[in-house]
Short mmCIF file of C-alpha atoms in Angstrom, two decimals:
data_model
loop_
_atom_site.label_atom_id
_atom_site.label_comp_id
_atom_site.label_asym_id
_atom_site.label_seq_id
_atom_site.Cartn_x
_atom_site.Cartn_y
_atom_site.Cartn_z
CA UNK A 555 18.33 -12.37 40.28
CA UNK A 556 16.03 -9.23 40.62
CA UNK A 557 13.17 -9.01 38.25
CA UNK A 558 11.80 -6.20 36.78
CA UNK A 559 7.98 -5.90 35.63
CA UNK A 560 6.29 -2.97 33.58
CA UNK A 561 3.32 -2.07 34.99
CA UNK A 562 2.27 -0.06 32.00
CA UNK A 563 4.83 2.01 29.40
CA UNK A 564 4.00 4.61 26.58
CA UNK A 565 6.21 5.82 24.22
CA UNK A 566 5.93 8.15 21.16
CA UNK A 567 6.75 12.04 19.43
CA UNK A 568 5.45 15.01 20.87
CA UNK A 569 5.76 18.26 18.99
CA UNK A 570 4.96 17.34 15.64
CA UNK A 571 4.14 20.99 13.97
CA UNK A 572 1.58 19.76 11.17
CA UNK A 573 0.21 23.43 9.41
CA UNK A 574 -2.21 22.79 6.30
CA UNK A 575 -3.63 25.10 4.25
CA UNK A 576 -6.78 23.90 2.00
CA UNK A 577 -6.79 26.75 -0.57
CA UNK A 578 -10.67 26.59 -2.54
CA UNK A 579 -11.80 26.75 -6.14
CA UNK A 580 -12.75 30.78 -5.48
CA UNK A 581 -9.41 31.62 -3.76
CA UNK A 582 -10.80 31.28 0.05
CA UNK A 583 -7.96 29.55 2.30
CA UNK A 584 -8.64 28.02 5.30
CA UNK A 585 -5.76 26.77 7.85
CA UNK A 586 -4.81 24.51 10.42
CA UNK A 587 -1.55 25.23 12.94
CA UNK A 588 -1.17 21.70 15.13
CA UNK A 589 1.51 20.58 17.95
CA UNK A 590 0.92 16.83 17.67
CA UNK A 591 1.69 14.26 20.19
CA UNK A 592 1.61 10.13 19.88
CA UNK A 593 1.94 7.80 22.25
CA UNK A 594 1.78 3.90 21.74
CA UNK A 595 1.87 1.37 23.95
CA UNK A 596 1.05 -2.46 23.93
CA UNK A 597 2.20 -5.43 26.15
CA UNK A 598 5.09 -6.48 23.30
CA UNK A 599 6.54 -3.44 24.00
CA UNK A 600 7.45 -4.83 27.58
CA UNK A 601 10.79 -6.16 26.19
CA UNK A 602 11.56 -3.31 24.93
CA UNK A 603 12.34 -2.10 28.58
CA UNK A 604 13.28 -5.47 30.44
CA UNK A 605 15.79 -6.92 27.72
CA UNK A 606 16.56 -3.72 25.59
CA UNK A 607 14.97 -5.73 22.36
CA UNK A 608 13.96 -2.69 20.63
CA UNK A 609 12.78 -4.84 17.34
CA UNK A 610 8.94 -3.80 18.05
CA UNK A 611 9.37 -0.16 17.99
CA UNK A 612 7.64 1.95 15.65
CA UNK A 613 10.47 4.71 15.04
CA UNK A 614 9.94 8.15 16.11
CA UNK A 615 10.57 9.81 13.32
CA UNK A 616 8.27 6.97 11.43
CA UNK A 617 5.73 8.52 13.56
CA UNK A 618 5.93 12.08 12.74
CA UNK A 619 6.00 10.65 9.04
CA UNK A 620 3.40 9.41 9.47
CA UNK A 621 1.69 12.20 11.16
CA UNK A 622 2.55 14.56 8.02
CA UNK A 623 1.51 11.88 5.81
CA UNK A 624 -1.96 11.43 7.13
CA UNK A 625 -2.04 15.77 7.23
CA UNK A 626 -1.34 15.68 3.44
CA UNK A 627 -3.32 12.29 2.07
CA UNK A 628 -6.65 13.12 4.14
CA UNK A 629 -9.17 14.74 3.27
CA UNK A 630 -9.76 18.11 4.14
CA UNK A 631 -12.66 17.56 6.21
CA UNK A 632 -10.54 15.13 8.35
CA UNK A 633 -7.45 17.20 9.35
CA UNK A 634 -9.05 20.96 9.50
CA UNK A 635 -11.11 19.43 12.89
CA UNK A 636 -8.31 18.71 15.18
CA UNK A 637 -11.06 16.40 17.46
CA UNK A 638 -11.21 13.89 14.09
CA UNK A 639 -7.71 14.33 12.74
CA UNK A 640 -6.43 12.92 16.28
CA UNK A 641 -9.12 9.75 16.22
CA UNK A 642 -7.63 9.25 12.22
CA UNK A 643 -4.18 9.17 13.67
CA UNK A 644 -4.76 6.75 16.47
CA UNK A 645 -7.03 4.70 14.26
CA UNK A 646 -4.29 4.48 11.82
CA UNK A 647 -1.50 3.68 13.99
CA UNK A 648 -3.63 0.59 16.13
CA UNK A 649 -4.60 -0.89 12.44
CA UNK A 650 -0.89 -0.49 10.93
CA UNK A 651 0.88 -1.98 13.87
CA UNK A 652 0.09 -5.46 15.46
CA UNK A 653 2.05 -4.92 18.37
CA UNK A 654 0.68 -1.72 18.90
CA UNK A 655 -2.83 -1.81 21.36
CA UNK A 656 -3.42 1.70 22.27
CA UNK A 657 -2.47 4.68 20.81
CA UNK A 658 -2.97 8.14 22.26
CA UNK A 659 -3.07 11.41 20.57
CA UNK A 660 -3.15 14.64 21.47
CA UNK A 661 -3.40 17.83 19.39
CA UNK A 662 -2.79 21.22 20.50
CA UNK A 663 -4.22 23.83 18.22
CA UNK A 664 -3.09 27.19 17.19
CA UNK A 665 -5.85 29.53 16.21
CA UNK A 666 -5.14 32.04 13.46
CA UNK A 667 -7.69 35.26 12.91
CA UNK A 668 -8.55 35.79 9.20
CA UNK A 669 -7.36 39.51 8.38
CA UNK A 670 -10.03 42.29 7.58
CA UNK A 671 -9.31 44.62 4.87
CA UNK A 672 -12.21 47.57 4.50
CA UNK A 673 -14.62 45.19 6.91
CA UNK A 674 -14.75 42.68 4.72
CA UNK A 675 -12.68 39.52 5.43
CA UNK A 676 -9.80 38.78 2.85
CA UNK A 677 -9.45 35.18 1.50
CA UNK A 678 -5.77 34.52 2.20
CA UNK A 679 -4.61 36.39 4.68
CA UNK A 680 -4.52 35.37 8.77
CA UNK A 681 -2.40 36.53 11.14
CA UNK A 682 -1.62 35.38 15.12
CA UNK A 683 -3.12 37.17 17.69
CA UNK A 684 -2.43 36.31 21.44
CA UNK A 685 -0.87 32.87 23.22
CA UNK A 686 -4.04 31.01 23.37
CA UNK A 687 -4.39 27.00 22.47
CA UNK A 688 -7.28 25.01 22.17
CA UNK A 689 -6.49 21.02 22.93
CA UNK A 690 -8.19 18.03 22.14
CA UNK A 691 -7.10 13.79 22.64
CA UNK A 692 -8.25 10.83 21.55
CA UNK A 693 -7.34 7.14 22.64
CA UNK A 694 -7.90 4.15 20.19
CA UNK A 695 -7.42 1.03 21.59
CA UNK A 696 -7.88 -2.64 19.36
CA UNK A 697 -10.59 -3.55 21.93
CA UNK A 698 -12.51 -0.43 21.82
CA UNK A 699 -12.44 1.82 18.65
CA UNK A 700 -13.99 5.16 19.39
CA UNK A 701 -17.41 5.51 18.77
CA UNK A 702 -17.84 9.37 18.84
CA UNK A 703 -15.67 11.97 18.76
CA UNK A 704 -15.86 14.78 21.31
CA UNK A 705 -14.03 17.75 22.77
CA UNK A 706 -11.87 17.72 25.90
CA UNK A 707 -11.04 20.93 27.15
#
């Protein structure tokens, strides 16, 4: 009988579009345009590819959930820098999920320009200008929770 061993596995949703808008007391906007990717892994999950017992496995579409979730409970000041909003979603998939030992997030971010109307900057108003992204990850394990967050470019 031929065995089969998982040397290590990851598993999660990439492309999670997460845009937020924080709109101020004196009409100033700011915004946020995200491509999110999660991966989990853990050594439960080992079944999940050996047997096909899928009963440990956080849903994909439970992830992006959870994803928006976190981009509309949070505080401002935790999703508008994409470095800490990825830490808050590793940190809260390892704490929700048991099973789950690592998880691995990546953010890609969209930068938007803030329009100028007779030099002066106008509050609500942004537009796209050129294909550039801006990137940033963060890992969370049970065994080591970050300790700083920092920019990977």
């Amino acid at each position: 009988m031929e065995t089969s061993i998982v040397k290590s596995q990851a598993y999660g949703k990439d492309r999670v579009r997460v845009v937020r808008v924080v709109r101020h007391a004196d009409g100033w906007q700011e915004i946020a345009d995200y491509s999110v990717r999660c991966l989990l892994s853990g050594a439960q999950f080992e079944s999940s590819y050996t047997k096909g017992d899928n009963k440990l496995v956080v849903a994909t579409d439970s992830q992006k959930n959870t994803v928006f979730y976190l981009a509309k409970t949070l505080p401002a000041e935790k999703v508008m820098v994409p470095e800490v909003f990825a830490a808050e979603i590793a940190k809260f998939m390892v704490n929700k999920y048991d099973h789950v030992t690592t998880c691995q997030v990546k953010i890609i971010t969209k930068p938007w320009e803030r329009m100028q109307l007779n030099n002066t900057q106008h509050p609500h108003s942004f537009y796209r200008e050129g294909k550039e992204t801006r990137w940033t990850e963060a890992v969370v394990t049970k065994i080591n929770p970050p300790s700083k967050i920092g920019l990977k470019a």
